[in-house]
Short mmCIF file of C-alpha atoms and ligand atoms in Angstrom, two decimals:
data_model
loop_
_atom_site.label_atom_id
_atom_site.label_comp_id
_atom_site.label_asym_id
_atom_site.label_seq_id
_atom_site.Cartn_x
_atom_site.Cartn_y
_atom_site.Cartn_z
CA UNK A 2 110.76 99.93 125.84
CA UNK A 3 112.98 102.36 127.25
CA UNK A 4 115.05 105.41 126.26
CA UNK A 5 118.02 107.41 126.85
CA UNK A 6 115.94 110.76 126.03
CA UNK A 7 112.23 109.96 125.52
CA UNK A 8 110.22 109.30 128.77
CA UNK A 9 106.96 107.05 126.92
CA UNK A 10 104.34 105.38 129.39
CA UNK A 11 100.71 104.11 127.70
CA UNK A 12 97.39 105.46 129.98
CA UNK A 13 93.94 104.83 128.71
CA UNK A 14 94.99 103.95 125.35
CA UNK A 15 97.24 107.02 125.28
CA UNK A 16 100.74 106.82 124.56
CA UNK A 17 102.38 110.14 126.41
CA UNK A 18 105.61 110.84 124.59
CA UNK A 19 107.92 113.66 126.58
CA UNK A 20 111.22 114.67 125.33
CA UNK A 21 113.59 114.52 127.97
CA UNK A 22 116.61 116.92 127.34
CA UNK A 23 115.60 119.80 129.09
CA UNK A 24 119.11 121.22 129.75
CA UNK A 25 119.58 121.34 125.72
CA UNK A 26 115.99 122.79 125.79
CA UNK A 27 114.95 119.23 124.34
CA UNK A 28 117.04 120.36 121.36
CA UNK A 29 116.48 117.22 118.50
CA UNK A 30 120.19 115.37 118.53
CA UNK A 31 120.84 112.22 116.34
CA UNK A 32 119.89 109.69 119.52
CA UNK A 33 116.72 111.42 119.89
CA UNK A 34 115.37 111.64 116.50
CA UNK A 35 116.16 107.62 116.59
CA UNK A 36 114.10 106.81 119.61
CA UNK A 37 110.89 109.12 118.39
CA UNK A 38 111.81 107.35 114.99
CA UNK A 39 110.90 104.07 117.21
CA UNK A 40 107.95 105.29 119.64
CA UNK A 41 106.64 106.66 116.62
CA UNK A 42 106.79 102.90 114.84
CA UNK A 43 105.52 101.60 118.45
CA UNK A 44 102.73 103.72 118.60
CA UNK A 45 101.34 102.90 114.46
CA UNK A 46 101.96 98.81 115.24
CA UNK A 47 100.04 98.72 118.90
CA UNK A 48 96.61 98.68 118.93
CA UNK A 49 96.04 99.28 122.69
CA UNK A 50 97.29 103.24 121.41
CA UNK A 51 94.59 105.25 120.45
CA UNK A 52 96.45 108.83 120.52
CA UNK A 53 99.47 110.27 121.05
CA UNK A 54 100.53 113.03 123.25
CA UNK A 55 103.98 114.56 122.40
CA UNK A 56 105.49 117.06 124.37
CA UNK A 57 108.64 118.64 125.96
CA UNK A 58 110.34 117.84 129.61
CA UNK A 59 110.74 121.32 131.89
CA UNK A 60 108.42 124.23 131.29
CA UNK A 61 110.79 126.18 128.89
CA UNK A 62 110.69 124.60 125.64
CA UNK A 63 108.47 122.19 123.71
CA UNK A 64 111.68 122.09 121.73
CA UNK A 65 114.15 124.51 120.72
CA UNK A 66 115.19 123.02 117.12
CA UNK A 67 117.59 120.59 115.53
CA UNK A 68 120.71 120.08 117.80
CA UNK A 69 122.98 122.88 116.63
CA UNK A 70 125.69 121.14 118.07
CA UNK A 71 125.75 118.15 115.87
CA UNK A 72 125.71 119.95 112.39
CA UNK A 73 127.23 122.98 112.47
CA UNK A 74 130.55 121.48 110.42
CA UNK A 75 128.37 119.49 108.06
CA UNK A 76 128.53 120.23 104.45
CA UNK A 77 125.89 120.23 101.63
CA UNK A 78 125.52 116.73 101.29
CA UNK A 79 125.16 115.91 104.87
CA UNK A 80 123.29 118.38 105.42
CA UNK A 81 120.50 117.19 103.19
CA UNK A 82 120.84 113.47 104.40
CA UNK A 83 120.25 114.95 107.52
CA UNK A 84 116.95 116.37 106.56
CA UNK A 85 115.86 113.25 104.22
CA UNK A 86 116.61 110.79 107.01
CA UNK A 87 114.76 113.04 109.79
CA UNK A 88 111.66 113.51 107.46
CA UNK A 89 111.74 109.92 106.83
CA UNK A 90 111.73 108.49 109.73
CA UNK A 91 110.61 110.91 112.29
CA UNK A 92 107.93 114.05 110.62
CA UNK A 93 106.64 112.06 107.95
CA UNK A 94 106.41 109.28 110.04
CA UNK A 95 104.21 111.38 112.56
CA UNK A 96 102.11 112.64 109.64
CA UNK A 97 101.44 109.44 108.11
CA UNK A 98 101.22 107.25 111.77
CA UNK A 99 97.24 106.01 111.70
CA UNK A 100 97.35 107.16 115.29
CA UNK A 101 96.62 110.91 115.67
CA UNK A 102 99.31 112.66 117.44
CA UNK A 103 98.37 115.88 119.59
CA UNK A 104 101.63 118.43 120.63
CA UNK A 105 101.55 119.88 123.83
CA UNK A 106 103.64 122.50 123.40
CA UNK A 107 104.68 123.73 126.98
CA UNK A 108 107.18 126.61 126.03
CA UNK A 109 109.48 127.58 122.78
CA UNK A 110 108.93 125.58 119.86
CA UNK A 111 111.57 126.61 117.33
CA UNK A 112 113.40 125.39 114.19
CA UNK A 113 112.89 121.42 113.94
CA UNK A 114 110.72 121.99 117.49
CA UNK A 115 108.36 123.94 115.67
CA UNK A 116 108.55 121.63 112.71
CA UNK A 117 107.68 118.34 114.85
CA UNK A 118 104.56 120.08 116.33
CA UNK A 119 103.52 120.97 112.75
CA UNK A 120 103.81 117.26 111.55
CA UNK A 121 101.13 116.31 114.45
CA UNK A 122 97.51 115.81 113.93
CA UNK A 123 96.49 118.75 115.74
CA UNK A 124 98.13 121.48 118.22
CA UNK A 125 97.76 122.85 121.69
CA UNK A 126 99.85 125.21 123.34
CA UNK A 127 100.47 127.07 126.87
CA UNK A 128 99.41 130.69 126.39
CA UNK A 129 103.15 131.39 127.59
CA UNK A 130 104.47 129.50 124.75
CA UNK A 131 106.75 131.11 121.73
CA UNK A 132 106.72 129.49 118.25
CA UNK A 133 109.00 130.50 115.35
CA UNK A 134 110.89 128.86 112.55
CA UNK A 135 114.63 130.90 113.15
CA UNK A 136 116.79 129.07 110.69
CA UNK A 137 117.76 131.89 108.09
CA UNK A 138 119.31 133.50 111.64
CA UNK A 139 121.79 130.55 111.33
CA UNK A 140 122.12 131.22 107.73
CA UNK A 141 119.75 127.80 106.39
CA UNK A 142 116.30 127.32 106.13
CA UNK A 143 113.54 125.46 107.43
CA UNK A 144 115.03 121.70 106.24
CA UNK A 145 112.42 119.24 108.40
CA UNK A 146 109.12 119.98 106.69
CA UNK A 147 108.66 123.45 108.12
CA UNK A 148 108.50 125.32 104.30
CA UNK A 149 105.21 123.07 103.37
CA UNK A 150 103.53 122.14 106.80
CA UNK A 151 103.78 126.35 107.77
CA UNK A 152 102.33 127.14 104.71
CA UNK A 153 99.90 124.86 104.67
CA UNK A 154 98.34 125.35 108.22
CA UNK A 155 98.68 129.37 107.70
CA UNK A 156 98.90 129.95 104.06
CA UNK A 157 101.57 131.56 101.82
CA UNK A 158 101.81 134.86 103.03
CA UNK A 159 102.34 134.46 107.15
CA UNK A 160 104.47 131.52 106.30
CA UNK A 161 107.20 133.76 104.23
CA UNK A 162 107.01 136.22 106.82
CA UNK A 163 107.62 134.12 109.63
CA UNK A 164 110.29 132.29 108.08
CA UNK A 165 112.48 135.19 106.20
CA UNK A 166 111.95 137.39 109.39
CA UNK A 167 112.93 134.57 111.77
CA UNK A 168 110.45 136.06 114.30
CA UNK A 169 108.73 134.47 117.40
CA UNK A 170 104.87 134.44 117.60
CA UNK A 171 102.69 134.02 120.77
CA UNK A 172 100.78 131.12 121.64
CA UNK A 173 97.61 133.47 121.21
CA UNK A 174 99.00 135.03 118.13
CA UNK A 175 99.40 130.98 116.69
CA UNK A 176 95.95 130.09 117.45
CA UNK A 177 94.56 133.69 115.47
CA UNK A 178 96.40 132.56 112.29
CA UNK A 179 95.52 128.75 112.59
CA UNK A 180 98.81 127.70 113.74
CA UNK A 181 97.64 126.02 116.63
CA UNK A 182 94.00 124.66 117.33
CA UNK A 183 93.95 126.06 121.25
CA UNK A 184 95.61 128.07 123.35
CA UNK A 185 95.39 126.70 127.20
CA UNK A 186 96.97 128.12 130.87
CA UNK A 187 100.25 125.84 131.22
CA UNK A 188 98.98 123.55 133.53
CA UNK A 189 95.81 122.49 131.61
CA UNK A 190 98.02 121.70 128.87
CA UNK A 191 97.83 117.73 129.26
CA UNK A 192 94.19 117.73 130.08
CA UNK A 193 93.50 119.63 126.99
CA UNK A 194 94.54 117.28 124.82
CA UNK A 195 93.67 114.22 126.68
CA UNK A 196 89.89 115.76 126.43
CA UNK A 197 90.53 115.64 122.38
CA UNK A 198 91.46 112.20 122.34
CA UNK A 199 88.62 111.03 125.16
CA UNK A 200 86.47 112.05 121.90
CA UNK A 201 88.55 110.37 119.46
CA UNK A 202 88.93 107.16 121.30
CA UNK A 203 85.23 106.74 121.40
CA UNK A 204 85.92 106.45 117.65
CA UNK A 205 86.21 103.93 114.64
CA UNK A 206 90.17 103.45 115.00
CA UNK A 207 89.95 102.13 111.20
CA UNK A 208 87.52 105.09 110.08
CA UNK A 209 90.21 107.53 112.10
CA UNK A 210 93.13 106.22 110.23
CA UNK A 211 91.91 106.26 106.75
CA UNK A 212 90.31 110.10 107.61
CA UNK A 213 93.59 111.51 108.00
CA UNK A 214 95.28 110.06 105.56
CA UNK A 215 92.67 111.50 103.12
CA UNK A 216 92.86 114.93 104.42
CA UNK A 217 96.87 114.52 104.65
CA UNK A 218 96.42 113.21 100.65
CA UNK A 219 95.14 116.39 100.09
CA UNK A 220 98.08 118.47 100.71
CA UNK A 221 101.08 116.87 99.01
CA UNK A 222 100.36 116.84 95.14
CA UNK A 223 103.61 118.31 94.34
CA UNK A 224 106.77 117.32 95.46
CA UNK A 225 107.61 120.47 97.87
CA UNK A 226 109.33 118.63 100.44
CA UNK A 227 112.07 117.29 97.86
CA UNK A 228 112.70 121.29 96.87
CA UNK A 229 113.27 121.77 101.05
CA UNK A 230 115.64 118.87 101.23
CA UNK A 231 117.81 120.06 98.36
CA UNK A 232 117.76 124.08 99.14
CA UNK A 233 118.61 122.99 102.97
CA UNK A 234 121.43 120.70 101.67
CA UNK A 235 123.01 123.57 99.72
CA UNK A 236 123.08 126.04 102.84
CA UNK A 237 125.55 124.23 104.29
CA UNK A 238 128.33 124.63 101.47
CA UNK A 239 127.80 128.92 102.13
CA UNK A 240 129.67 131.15 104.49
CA UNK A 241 126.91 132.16 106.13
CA UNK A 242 126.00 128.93 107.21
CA UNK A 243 129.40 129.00 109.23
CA UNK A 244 129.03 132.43 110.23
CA UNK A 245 125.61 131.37 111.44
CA UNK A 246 126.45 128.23 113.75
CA UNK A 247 129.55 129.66 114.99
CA UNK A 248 127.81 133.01 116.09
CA UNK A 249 125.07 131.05 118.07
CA UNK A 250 127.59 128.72 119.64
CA UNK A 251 129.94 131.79 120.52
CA UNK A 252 126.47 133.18 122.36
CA UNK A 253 127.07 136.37 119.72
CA UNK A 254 125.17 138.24 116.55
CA UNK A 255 125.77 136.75 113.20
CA UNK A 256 127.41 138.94 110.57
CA UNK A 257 125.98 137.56 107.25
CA UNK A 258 128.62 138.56 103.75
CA UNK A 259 125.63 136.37 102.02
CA UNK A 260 127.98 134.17 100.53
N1 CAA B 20 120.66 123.15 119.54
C1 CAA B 20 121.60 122.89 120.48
N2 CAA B 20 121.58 123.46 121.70
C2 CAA B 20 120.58 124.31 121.97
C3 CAA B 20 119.58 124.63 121.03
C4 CAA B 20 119.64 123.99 119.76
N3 CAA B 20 118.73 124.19 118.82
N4 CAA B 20 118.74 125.53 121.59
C5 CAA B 20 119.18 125.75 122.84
N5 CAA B 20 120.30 125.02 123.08
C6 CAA B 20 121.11 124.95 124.30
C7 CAA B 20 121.98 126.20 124.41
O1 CAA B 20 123.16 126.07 123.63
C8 CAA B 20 122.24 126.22 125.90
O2 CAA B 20 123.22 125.24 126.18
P1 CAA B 20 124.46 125.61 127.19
O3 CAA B 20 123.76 125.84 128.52
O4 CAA B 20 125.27 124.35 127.16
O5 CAA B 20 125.11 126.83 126.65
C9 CAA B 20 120.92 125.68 126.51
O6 CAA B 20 120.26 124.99 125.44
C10 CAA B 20 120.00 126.78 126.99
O7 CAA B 20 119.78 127.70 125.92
P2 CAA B 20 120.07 129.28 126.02
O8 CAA B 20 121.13 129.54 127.03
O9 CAA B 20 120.29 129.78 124.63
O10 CAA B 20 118.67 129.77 126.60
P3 CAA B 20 118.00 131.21 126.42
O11 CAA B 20 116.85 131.24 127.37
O12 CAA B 20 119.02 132.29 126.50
O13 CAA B 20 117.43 131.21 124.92
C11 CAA B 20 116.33 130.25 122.99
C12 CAA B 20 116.41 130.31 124.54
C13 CAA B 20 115.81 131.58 122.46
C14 CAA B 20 115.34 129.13 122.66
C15 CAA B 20 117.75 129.96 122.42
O14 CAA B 20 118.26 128.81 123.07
C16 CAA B 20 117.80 129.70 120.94
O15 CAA B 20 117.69 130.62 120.16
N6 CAA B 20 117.98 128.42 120.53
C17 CAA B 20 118.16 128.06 119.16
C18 CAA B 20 116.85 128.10 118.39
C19 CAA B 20 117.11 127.76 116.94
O16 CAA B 20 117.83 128.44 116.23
N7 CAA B 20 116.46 126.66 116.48
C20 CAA B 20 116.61 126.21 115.12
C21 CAA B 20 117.68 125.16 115.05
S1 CAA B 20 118.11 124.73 113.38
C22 CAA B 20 116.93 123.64 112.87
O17 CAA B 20 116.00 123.30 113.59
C23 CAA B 20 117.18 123.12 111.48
C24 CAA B 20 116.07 122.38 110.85
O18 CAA B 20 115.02 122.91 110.51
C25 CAA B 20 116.28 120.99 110.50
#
């Protein structure tokens, strides 16, 4: 199959995913989250797949969020379609896929960027990589799983602070608080995770399937994701949603009246 803004090619039972908008810094528009939507569906119904390797075109970004672009005029209820629909189709779908999917994540992983690496099996990143979830700079919040998977990979505490400060971590900084599993020079980045899955693949595909959906099965008892969706939706009916959007796409500071 081919895409518009995915390159995907299958090696050695490896289906290498790269998101190919680097001049958007592989920003996630509507097109794109449709075509990972269908790799992702590819990679769960072919049995020749063993892993996954998802990563970023350039050596910039990973990705830099949800395409700012597309929703920065959207009110509430869009705005939480738009994070339903995504988490259907494209995090959930990741998180739930019997294949395991590693992120390579060559550069910033922000917003939605950081919240697509977080819905993959496990995590490696370039040691000049920078991860962060910025949204409450463009007056929302994390609205693609980024509130549960965060707190879940580096508990309650890191995961406010990251998120209500809007800050950027290292690579090495990610892998100290369990963010990411390695930490790797740039160009070993691929080989890193195709060493993971050269283990894996020597594996039960059946027993691999059913052991991450039990550890996944562990995780969502209550409902979290729902309270995301809803609390996302609402930003977008506040001024400093607008204030937000239009400040990054003017290139200036926000100036927040917090209504
Ligand atoms: N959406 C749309 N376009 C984006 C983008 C995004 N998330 N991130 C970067 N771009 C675009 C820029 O607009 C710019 O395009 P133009 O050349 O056409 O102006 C291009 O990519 C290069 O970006 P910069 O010029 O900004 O590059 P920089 O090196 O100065 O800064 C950066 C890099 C710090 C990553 C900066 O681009 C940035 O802050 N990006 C936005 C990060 C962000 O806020 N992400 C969260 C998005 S909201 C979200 O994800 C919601 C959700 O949870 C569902």
């Amino acid at each position: 199959m081919t895409y518009q803004n995915l390159i995907s090619e299958v090696k050695e039972n490896i289906l290498y995913i790269t998101i190919n908008r680097e001049k958007a810094l592989n920003a996630l528009n509507r097109d794109t989250l449709k075509e990972l939507a269908q790799v992702i569906q590819f990679a769960g119904d072919t049995a020749e797949v063993k892993g996954v390797i998802l990563t970023g075109a350039g050596d910039k970004a990973f990705v830099a969020g949800a395409d700012i672009k597309e929703f920065s005029d959207y009110d509430a209820s869009q705005g939480e379609q738009l994070a339903r629909d995504g988490q259907a189709a494209v995090f959930n779908a990741i998180e739930n896929s019997p294949k395991p999917f590693i992120a390579a994540i060559n550069g910033f992983a922000l917003g939605g960027g950081l919240e697509l690496a977080m819905a993959c099996h496990i995590r490696v990143a370039a040691d000049q990589a920078k991860l962060g979830l910025p949204e409450v700079t463009l007056g929302l919040i994390p609205g693609y799983g980024g509130t549960q998977r965060l707190t879940q990979l580096v508990g309650k505490g890191k995961a406010i602070e990251m998120i209500i400060t809007a800050g950027m971590i290292t690579a090495t900084e990610a892998e100290k608080i369990g963010l990411v599993n390695y930490v790797v020079p740039q160009g070993d980045l691929i080989s890193k995770a195709e060493e993971i899955l050269s283990l894996v693949k020597l594996r039960a595909p059946l027993a691999v399937a059913r052991a991450i959906r039990s550890v996944i099965a562990s995780l969502n008892e209550t409902d979290g994701y729902e309270v995301e969706i809803e609390s996302f939706g609402k930003c977008f009916d506040t001024a400093d949603f607008q204030e937000g959007t239009t400040a990054f796409l003017e290139k200036r500071k926000a100036v927040f009246s917090g209504k």
